[in-house]
Amino acid sequence: MLAGAMLWLVLMSISLHAFAQVAGTVTQLSGPMMAKKADGKVKILSLKSEVEAGDTLVTEKNTYALVKFIDNSEITLKPSTTFVVEQFAYQADHPEGDQASFNLVKGGLRSLSGLLGKRSKEKFSLKTPVATIGIRGTYFTAEYIGAGGYAVPGSSLPKTGSPPGATLAPGLYTSVTTGQIVVSNPGGTLNFSAGQFGYTPNFRQPPVLLPTNPGIPFTLPPVFNASTGPSASNTTPGKSNNVDCEVR
């Protein structure tokens, strides 16, 4: 009976590994990053490490990481970010099987859409604690700041009760480099075009347009390839008249 139980466990392990879907590959990395696997195991990632559906990626306080997905989309994670690849499936000849579901638990990222996002807009979602972001053909930045705010010298409104320029209020901040986005939650809906900045304070309050860049830094380290993505700066984003990103 013991031998039978051991054989069953081995077969289950092989089965789980076989069903793990490779979603992408780490192509740039400036420091430590780990993946919490769907089975509870923890793996330290390095350059060329595979990222699978079900992985929770966690970057350390000085780590930037770029993951290139199999549809040529890219997600660049900031330091101290927790990001879940809930589901990801893409085959060039089978658009009916497209599926991409992500969750930005905390921290920030930049997203460059790939083939899946362009042909299957309705099957792509990026969840955050205050809104769900749907993407197609867009390059944008999202940052979720939790309780306590975020210290950014010289930053613009909205602020907490701290001295001017000291702390950004908690909530979701977005900036658009190319295309347009629509940010929506139970509190309301607002459009944002290339070059504009948005803020959503919580799940029940509507998003608002910020007059200037709130000042959240996204400075890639020198080890990263500067040619990755459109512009590396969100202060001078490119212009586009295409509506190709939706945030619900």
PDB file of C-alpha atoms in Angstrom, residues 17-245:
ATOM      1  CA  HIS A  17       4.340  19.716 -14.024  1.00  0.00           C
ATOM      2  CA  ALA A  18       2.937  18.669 -17.391  1.00  0.00           C
ATOM      3  CA  PHE A  19      -0.048  20.965 -16.996  1.00  0.00           C
ATOM      4  CA  ALA A  20       2.099  23.967 -15.990  1.00  0.00           C
ATOM      5  CA  GLN A  21       1.864  26.465 -18.830  1.00  0.00           C
ATOM      6  CA  VAL A  22       5.008  28.392 -19.722  1.00  0.00           C
ATOM      7  CA  ALA A  23       3.849  32.010 -20.034  1.00  0.00           C
ATOM      8  CA  GLY A  24       7.118  33.849 -20.621  1.00  0.00           C
ATOM      9  CA  THR A  25      10.816  34.290 -19.855  1.00  0.00           C
ATOM     10  CA  VAL A  26      12.821  36.671 -17.671  1.00  0.00           C
ATOM     11  CA  THR A  27      14.863  38.708 -20.168  1.00  0.00           C
ATOM     12  CA  GLN A  28      16.190  41.492 -17.918  1.00  0.00           C
ATOM     13  CA  LEU A  29      16.933  41.394 -14.190  1.00  0.00           C
ATOM     14  CA  SER A  30      18.794  43.765 -11.888  1.00  0.00           C
ATOM     15  CA  GLY A  31      18.597  41.870  -8.602  1.00  0.00           C
ATOM     16  CA  PRO A  32      16.867  39.071  -6.664  1.00  0.00           C
ATOM     17  CA  MET A  33      13.381  37.909  -7.682  1.00  0.00           C
ATOM     18  CA  MET A  34      11.469  34.835  -6.632  1.00  0.00           C
ATOM     19  CA  ALA A  35       8.463  32.958  -7.930  1.00  0.00           C
ATOM     20  CA  LYS A  36       5.978  31.339  -5.596  1.00  0.00           C
ATOM     21  CA  LYS A  37       4.710  28.390  -7.626  1.00  0.00           C
ATOM     22  CA  ALA A  38       1.113  27.192  -7.763  1.00  0.00           C
ATOM     23  CA  ASP A  39       2.081  24.125  -5.693  1.00  0.00           C
ATOM     24  CA  GLY A  40       3.525  26.308  -2.909  1.00  0.00           C
ATOM     25  CA  LYS A  41       7.190  25.869  -3.781  1.00  0.00           C
ATOM     26  CA  VAL A  42       9.482  28.908  -4.012  1.00  0.00           C
ATOM     27  CA  LYS A  43      12.010  29.317  -6.827  1.00  0.00           C
ATOM     28  CA  ILE A  44      14.730  31.951  -7.201  1.00  0.00           C
ATOM     29  CA  LEU A  45      14.622  33.321 -10.746  1.00  0.00           C
ATOM     30  CA  SER A  46      17.519  34.411 -12.927  1.00  0.00           C
ATOM     31  CA  LEU A  47      17.984  35.565 -16.511  1.00  0.00           C
ATOM     32  CA  LYS A  48      16.284  33.172 -18.960  1.00  0.00           C
ATOM     33  CA  SER A  49      14.171  31.613 -16.191  1.00  0.00           C
ATOM     34  CA  GLU A  50      10.747  30.510 -17.366  1.00  0.00           C
ATOM     35  CA  VAL A  51       7.626  32.071 -15.844  1.00  0.00           C
ATOM     36  CA  GLU A  52       4.572  29.817 -15.654  1.00  0.00           C
ATOM     37  CA  ALA A  53       0.853  30.379 -15.276  1.00  0.00           C
ATOM     38  CA  GLY A  54       0.114  30.338 -11.553  1.00  0.00           C
ATOM     39  CA  ASP A  55       3.388  31.991 -10.540  1.00  0.00           C
ATOM     40  CA  THR A  56       3.450  34.843  -8.034  1.00  0.00           C
ATOM     41  CA  LEU A  57       6.477  37.010  -8.846  1.00  0.00           C
ATOM     42  CA  VAL A  58       8.044  38.998  -6.011  1.00  0.00           C
ATOM     43  CA  THR A  59      10.838  41.529  -6.615  1.00  0.00           C
ATOM     44  CA  GLU A  60      13.207  42.719  -3.895  1.00  0.00           C
ATOM     45  CA  LYS A  61      13.571  46.379  -2.908  1.00  0.00           C
ATOM     46  CA  ASN A  62      16.232  47.144  -5.554  1.00  0.00           C
ATOM     47  CA  THR A  63      15.101  44.746  -8.285  1.00  0.00           C
ATOM     48  CA  TYR A  64      13.675  45.624 -11.693  1.00  0.00           C
ATOM     49  CA  ALA A  65      12.622  42.654 -13.817  1.00  0.00           C
ATOM     50  CA  LEU A  66      11.361  42.346 -17.385  1.00  0.00           C
ATOM     51  CA  VAL A  67       9.281  39.334 -18.392  1.00  0.00           C
ATOM     52  CA  LYS A  68       8.674  38.747 -22.099  1.00  0.00           C
ATOM     53  CA  PHE A  69       5.591  36.640 -22.710  1.00  0.00           C
ATOM     54  CA  ILE A  70       5.100  34.132 -25.515  1.00  0.00           C
ATOM     55  CA  ASP A  71       2.889  36.562 -27.490  1.00  0.00           C
ATOM     56  CA  ASN A  72       5.739  39.167 -27.417  1.00  0.00           C
ATOM     57  CA  SER A  73       4.046  41.298 -24.768  1.00  0.00           C
ATOM     58  CA  GLU A  74       6.277  42.645 -21.998  1.00  0.00           C
ATOM     59  CA  ILE A  75       5.775  43.409 -18.317  1.00  0.00           C
ATOM     60  CA  THR A  76       8.488  45.316 -16.444  1.00  0.00           C
ATOM     61  CA  LEU A  77       8.181  45.032 -12.667  1.00  0.00           C
ATOM     62  CA  LYS A  78       9.434  47.667 -10.244  1.00  0.00           C
ATOM     63  CA  PRO A  79      11.185  46.943  -6.947  1.00  0.00           C
ATOM     64  CA  SER A  80       9.032  45.672  -4.054  1.00  0.00           C
ATOM     65  CA  THR A  81       6.297  44.455  -6.385  1.00  0.00           C
ATOM     66  CA  THR A  82       4.052  41.421  -6.047  1.00  0.00           C
ATOM     67  CA  PHE A  83       2.547  40.308  -9.365  1.00  0.00           C
ATOM     68  CA  VAL A  84       0.509  37.180 -10.072  1.00  0.00           C
ATOM     69  CA  VAL A  85       0.339  35.433 -13.448  1.00  0.00           C
ATOM     70  CA  GLU A  86      -3.081  33.906 -12.811  1.00  0.00           C
ATOM     71  CA  GLN A  87      -3.611  32.482 -16.315  1.00  0.00           C
ATOM     72  CA  PHE A  88      -1.798  32.780 -19.622  1.00  0.00           C
ATOM     73  CA  ALA A  89      -2.417  30.819 -22.816  1.00  0.00           C
ATOM     74  CA  TYR A  90      -1.530  31.802 -26.380  1.00  0.00           C
ATOM     75  CA  GLN A  91      -1.164  29.913 -29.658  1.00  0.00           C
ATOM     76  CA  ALA A  92      -0.738  31.796 -32.919  1.00  0.00           C
ATOM     77  CA  ASP A  93      -3.205  29.589 -34.812  1.00  0.00           C
ATOM     78  CA  HIS A  94      -5.818  29.259 -32.056  1.00  0.00           C
ATOM     79  CA  PRO A  95      -7.149  32.662 -30.941  1.00  0.00           C
ATOM     80  CA  GLU A  96     -10.155  30.959 -29.358  1.00  0.00           C
ATOM     81  CA  GLY A  97      -7.814  29.642 -26.665  1.00  0.00           C
ATOM     82  CA  ASP A  98      -6.343  33.038 -25.719  1.00  0.00           C
ATOM     83  CA  GLN A  99      -6.375  33.783 -22.009  1.00  0.00           C
ATOM     84  CA  ALA A 100      -4.390  36.293 -19.951  1.00  0.00           C
ATOM     85  CA  SER A 101      -5.232  37.172 -16.379  1.00  0.00           C
ATOM     86  CA  PHE A 102      -2.823  39.039 -14.112  1.00  0.00           C
ATOM     87  CA  ASN A 103      -3.019  40.571 -10.636  1.00  0.00           C
ATOM     88  CA  LEU A 104      -0.934  43.509  -9.409  1.00  0.00           C
ATOM     89  CA  VAL A 105      -1.141  42.936  -5.669  1.00  0.00           C
ATOM     90  CA  LYS A 106       1.248  45.756  -4.783  1.00  0.00           C
ATOM     91  CA  GLY A 107       3.976  47.837  -6.383  1.00  0.00           C
ATOM     92  CA  GLY A 108       4.270  48.986  -9.970  1.00  0.00           C
ATOM     93  CA  LEU A 109       4.785  47.868 -13.543  1.00  0.00           C
ATOM     94  CA  ARG A 110       4.953  48.919 -17.169  1.00  0.00           C
ATOM     95  CA  SER A 111       2.974  46.969 -19.718  1.00  0.00           C
ATOM     96  CA  LEU A 112       3.573  46.708 -23.458  1.00  0.00           C
ATOM     97  CA  SER A 113       0.807  44.777 -25.208  1.00  0.00           C
ATOM     98  CA  GLY A 114       1.549  41.872 -27.539  1.00  0.00           C
ATOM     99  CA  LEU A 115      -0.347  39.818 -30.068  1.00  0.00           C
ATOM    100  CA  LEU A 116      -2.859  38.422 -27.577  1.00  0.00           C
ATOM    101  CA  GLY A 117      -3.843  41.855 -26.351  1.00  0.00           C
ATOM    102  CA  LYS A 118      -4.360  43.112 -29.884  1.00  0.00           C
ATOM    103  CA  ARG A 119      -6.557  40.275 -31.147  1.00  0.00           C
ATOM    104  CA  SER A 120      -8.330  39.184 -27.930  1.00  0.00           C
ATOM    105  CA  LYS A 121      -8.923  42.359 -25.949  1.00  0.00           C
ATOM    106  CA  GLU A 122     -11.790  40.865 -23.980  1.00  0.00           C
ATOM    107  CA  LYS A 123      -9.613  37.980 -22.721  1.00  0.00           C
ATOM    108  CA  PHE A 124      -6.913  40.148 -21.127  1.00  0.00           C
ATOM    109  CA  SER A 125      -7.258  41.517 -17.593  1.00  0.00           C
ATOM    110  CA  LEU A 126      -4.892  43.088 -15.091  1.00  0.00           C
ATOM    111  CA  LYS A 127      -6.498  43.227 -11.664  1.00  0.00           C
ATOM    112  CA  THR A 128      -5.518  45.714  -8.980  1.00  0.00           C
ATOM    113  CA  PRO A 129      -7.068  46.342  -5.565  1.00  0.00           C
ATOM    114  CA  VAL A 130      -9.102  49.278  -6.939  1.00  0.00           C
ATOM    115  CA  ALA A 131      -9.692  48.557 -10.677  1.00  0.00           C
ATOM    116  CA  THR A 132      -9.316  45.936 -13.390  1.00  0.00           C
ATOM    117  CA  ILE A 133      -7.247  46.929 -16.415  1.00  0.00           C
ATOM    118  CA  GLY A 134      -7.892  45.536 -19.875  1.00  0.00           C
ATOM    119  CA  ILE A 135      -5.191  46.159 -22.486  1.00  0.00           C
ATOM    120  CA  ARG A 136      -4.829  46.105 -26.268  1.00  0.00           C
ATOM    121  CA  GLY A 137      -1.926  47.660 -28.137  1.00  0.00           C
ATOM    122  CA  THR A 138      -0.997  50.059 -25.362  1.00  0.00           C
ATOM    123  CA  TYR A 139       2.128  51.046 -23.447  1.00  0.00           C
ATOM    124  CA  PHE A 140       1.301  52.321 -19.974  1.00  0.00           C
ATOM    125  CA  THR A 141       2.393  52.389 -16.347  1.00  0.00           C
ATOM    126  CA  ALA A 142       0.392  51.324 -13.302  1.00  0.00           C
ATOM    127  CA  GLU A 143       1.382  51.656  -9.660  1.00  0.00           C
ATOM    128  CA  TYR A 144      -0.668  50.644  -6.643  1.00  0.00           C
ATOM    129  CA  ILE A 145       0.303  52.321  -3.382  1.00  0.00           C
ATOM    130  CA  GLY A 146      -1.023  50.721  -0.213  1.00  0.00           C
ATOM    131  CA  ALA A 147      -1.865  52.136   3.200  1.00  0.00           C
ATOM    132  CA  GLY A 148       0.609  54.707   4.457  1.00  0.00           C
ATOM    133  CA  GLY A 149       1.290  56.325   1.097  1.00  0.00           C
ATOM    134  CA  TYR A 150       4.547  56.699  -0.772  1.00  0.00           C
ATOM    135  CA  ALA A 151       7.308  59.234  -0.147  1.00  0.00           C
ATOM    136  CA  VAL A 152       8.172  61.134  -3.333  1.00  0.00           C
ATOM    137  CA  PRO A 153       9.947  64.503  -2.905  1.00  0.00           C
ATOM    138  CA  GLY A 154       8.306  67.247  -4.967  1.00  0.00           C
ATOM    139  CA  SER A 155       5.338  65.112  -6.011  1.00  0.00           C
ATOM    140  CA  SER A 156       1.981  66.610  -7.008  1.00  0.00           C
ATOM    141  CA  LEU A 157      -1.514  66.048  -5.658  1.00  0.00           C
ATOM    142  CA  PRO A 158      -3.195  64.006  -4.325  1.00  0.00           C
ATOM    143  CA  LYS A 159      -1.369  64.075  -0.981  1.00  0.00           C
ATOM    144  CA  THR A 160      -1.897  62.585   2.451  1.00  0.00           C
ATOM    145  CA  GLY A 161      -1.870  64.822   5.493  1.00  0.00           C
ATOM    146  CA  SER A 162       1.921  64.953   5.436  1.00  0.00           C
ATOM    147  CA  PRO A 163       3.864  68.120   4.543  1.00  0.00           C
ATOM    148  CA  PRO A 164       3.639  69.258   0.881  1.00  0.00           C
ATOM    149  CA  GLY A 165       5.555  67.029  -1.499  1.00  0.00           C
ATOM    150  CA  ALA A 166       6.243  64.400   1.137  1.00  0.00           C
ATOM    151  CA  THR A 167       3.819  61.543   0.535  1.00  0.00           C
ATOM    152  CA  LEU A 168       1.496  60.423  -2.241  1.00  0.00           C
ATOM    153  CA  ALA A 169      -1.856  59.159  -1.026  1.00  0.00           C
ATOM    154  CA  PRO A 170      -2.688  55.446  -1.298  1.00  0.00           C
ATOM    155  CA  GLY A 171      -4.429  54.304  -4.492  1.00  0.00           C
ATOM    156  CA  LEU A 172      -3.818  53.387  -8.123  1.00  0.00           C
ATOM    157  CA  TYR A 173      -1.751  55.722 -10.320  1.00  0.00           C
ATOM    158  CA  THR A 174      -1.637  55.328 -14.104  1.00  0.00           C
ATOM    159  CA  SER A 175       0.178  57.055 -16.945  1.00  0.00           C
ATOM    160  CA  VAL A 176      -0.221  56.447 -20.669  1.00  0.00           C
ATOM    161  CA  THR A 177       2.685  56.523 -23.108  1.00  0.00           C
ATOM    162  CA  THR A 178       0.808  55.482 -26.256  1.00  0.00           C
ATOM    163  CA  GLY A 179      -2.879  54.911 -26.993  1.00  0.00           C
ATOM    164  CA  GLN A 180      -5.741  55.639 -24.615  1.00  0.00           C
ATOM    165  CA  ILE A 181      -7.181  53.968 -21.537  1.00  0.00           C
ATOM    166  CA  VAL A 182     -10.536  54.011 -19.775  1.00  0.00           C
ATOM    167  CA  VAL A 183     -10.421  53.636 -16.001  1.00  0.00           C
ATOM    168  CA  SER A 184     -13.619  52.389 -14.412  1.00  0.00           C
ATOM    169  CA  ASN A 185     -14.838  51.110 -11.066  1.00  0.00           C
ATOM    170  CA  PRO A 186     -18.155  51.251  -9.162  1.00  0.00           C
ATOM    171  CA  GLY A 187     -17.474  54.929  -8.436  1.00  0.00           C
ATOM    172  CA  GLY A 188     -17.254  56.062 -12.074  1.00  0.00           C
ATOM    173  CA  THR A 189     -15.374  56.030 -15.372  1.00  0.00           C
ATOM    174  CA  LEU A 190     -12.802  58.373 -16.913  1.00  0.00           C
ATOM    175  CA  ASN A 191     -10.820  58.377 -20.185  1.00  0.00           C
ATOM    176  CA  PHE A 192      -7.073  59.019 -20.311  1.00  0.00           C
ATOM    177  CA  SER A 193      -5.060  59.771 -23.463  1.00  0.00           C
ATOM    178  CA  ALA A 194      -1.339  59.544 -24.177  1.00  0.00           C
ATOM    179  CA  GLY A 195       0.521  62.005 -21.977  1.00  0.00           C
ATOM    180  CA  GLN A 196      -2.108  62.048 -19.219  1.00  0.00           C
ATOM    181  CA  PHE A 197      -1.923  60.800 -15.637  1.00  0.00           C
ATOM    182  CA  GLY A 198      -4.675  59.233 -13.556  1.00  0.00           C
ATOM    183  CA  TYR A 199      -5.458  58.457  -9.930  1.00  0.00           C
ATOM    184  CA  THR A 200      -8.036  56.108  -8.440  1.00  0.00           C
ATOM    185  CA  PRO A 201      -8.148  56.414  -4.630  1.00  0.00           C
ATOM    186  CA  ASN A 202     -10.108  53.246  -3.877  1.00  0.00           C
ATOM    187  CA  PHE A 203     -12.643  50.781  -5.267  1.00  0.00           C
ATOM    188  CA  ARG A 204     -15.632  53.025  -4.518  1.00  0.00           C
ATOM    189  CA  GLN A 205     -14.328  56.452  -5.542  1.00  0.00           C
ATOM    190  CA  PRO A 206     -14.046  57.448  -9.221  1.00  0.00           C
ATOM    191  CA  PRO A 207     -10.740  57.940 -11.046  1.00  0.00           C
ATOM    192  CA  VAL A 208      -9.565  61.520 -11.549  1.00  0.00           C
ATOM    193  CA  LEU A 209      -7.195  63.263 -13.968  1.00  0.00           C
ATOM    194  CA  LEU A 210      -3.988  64.590 -12.412  1.00  0.00           C
ATOM    195  CA  PRO A 211      -2.680  67.909 -13.769  1.00  0.00           C
ATOM    196  CA  THR A 212       0.927  66.723 -13.847  1.00  0.00           C
ATOM    197  CA  ASN A 213       3.062  63.638 -13.384  1.00  0.00           C
ATOM    198  CA  PRO A 214       2.631  62.672  -9.709  1.00  0.00           C
ATOM    199  CA  GLY A 215       6.347  61.928  -9.536  1.00  0.00           C
ATOM    200  CA  ILE A 216       6.462  58.168  -9.025  1.00  0.00           C
ATOM    201  CA  PRO A 217       9.928  57.119 -10.273  1.00  0.00           C
ATOM    202  CA  PHE A 218      10.421  54.388 -12.882  1.00  0.00           C
ATOM    203  CA  THR A 219      14.127  54.569 -13.626  1.00  0.00           C
ATOM    204  CA  LEU A 220      15.484  51.392 -15.172  1.00  0.00           C
ATOM    205  CA  PRO A 221      19.013  50.405 -14.154  1.00  0.00           C
ATOM    206  CA  PRO A 222      21.870  50.572 -16.700  1.00  0.00           C
ATOM    207  CA  VAL A 223      21.887  46.776 -17.089  1.00  0.00           C
ATOM    208  CA  PHE A 224      18.556  46.975 -18.908  1.00  0.00           C
ATOM    209  CA  ASN A 225      18.411  47.294 -22.684  1.00  0.00           C
ATOM    210  CA  ALA A 226      17.326  50.872 -23.423  1.00  0.00           C
ATOM    211  CA  SER A 227      15.665  49.762 -26.640  1.00  0.00           C
ATOM    212  CA  THR A 228      13.006  47.734 -24.811  1.00  0.00           C
ATOM    213  CA  GLY A 229       9.546  49.224 -25.300  1.00  0.00           C
ATOM    214  CA  PRO A 230       8.703  52.694 -26.619  1.00  0.00           C
ATOM    215  CA  SER A 231       9.941  55.583 -24.479  1.00  0.00           C
ATOM    216  CA  ALA A 232      11.724  54.790 -21.217  1.00  0.00           C
ATOM    217  CA  SER A 233      10.378  57.976 -19.614  1.00  0.00           C
ATOM    218  CA  ASN A 234       6.762  58.571 -18.640  1.00  0.00           C
ATOM    219  CA  THR A 235       7.267  62.313 -18.536  1.00  0.00           C
ATOM    220  CA  THR A 236       7.364  62.711 -22.320  1.00  0.00           C
ATOM    221  CA  PRO A 237       5.112  59.977 -23.680  1.00  0.00           C
ATOM    222  CA  GLY A 238       4.358  59.596 -27.363  1.00  0.00           C
ATOM    223  CA  LYS A 239       1.027  60.581 -28.870  1.00  0.00           C
ATOM    224  CA  SER A 240      -1.564  58.348 -30.437  1.00  0.00           C
ATOM    225  CA  ASN A 241      -5.193  58.695 -31.488  1.00  0.00           C
ATOM    226  CA  ASN A 242      -5.958  54.984 -31.149  1.00  0.00           C
ATOM    227  CA  VAL A 243      -8.234  53.761 -28.368  1.00  0.00           C
ATOM    228  CA  ASP A 244      -6.521  50.514 -27.490  1.00  0.00           C
ATOM    229  CA  CYS A 245      -6.535  50.044 -23.730  1.00  0.00           C
TER     230      CYS A 245
END
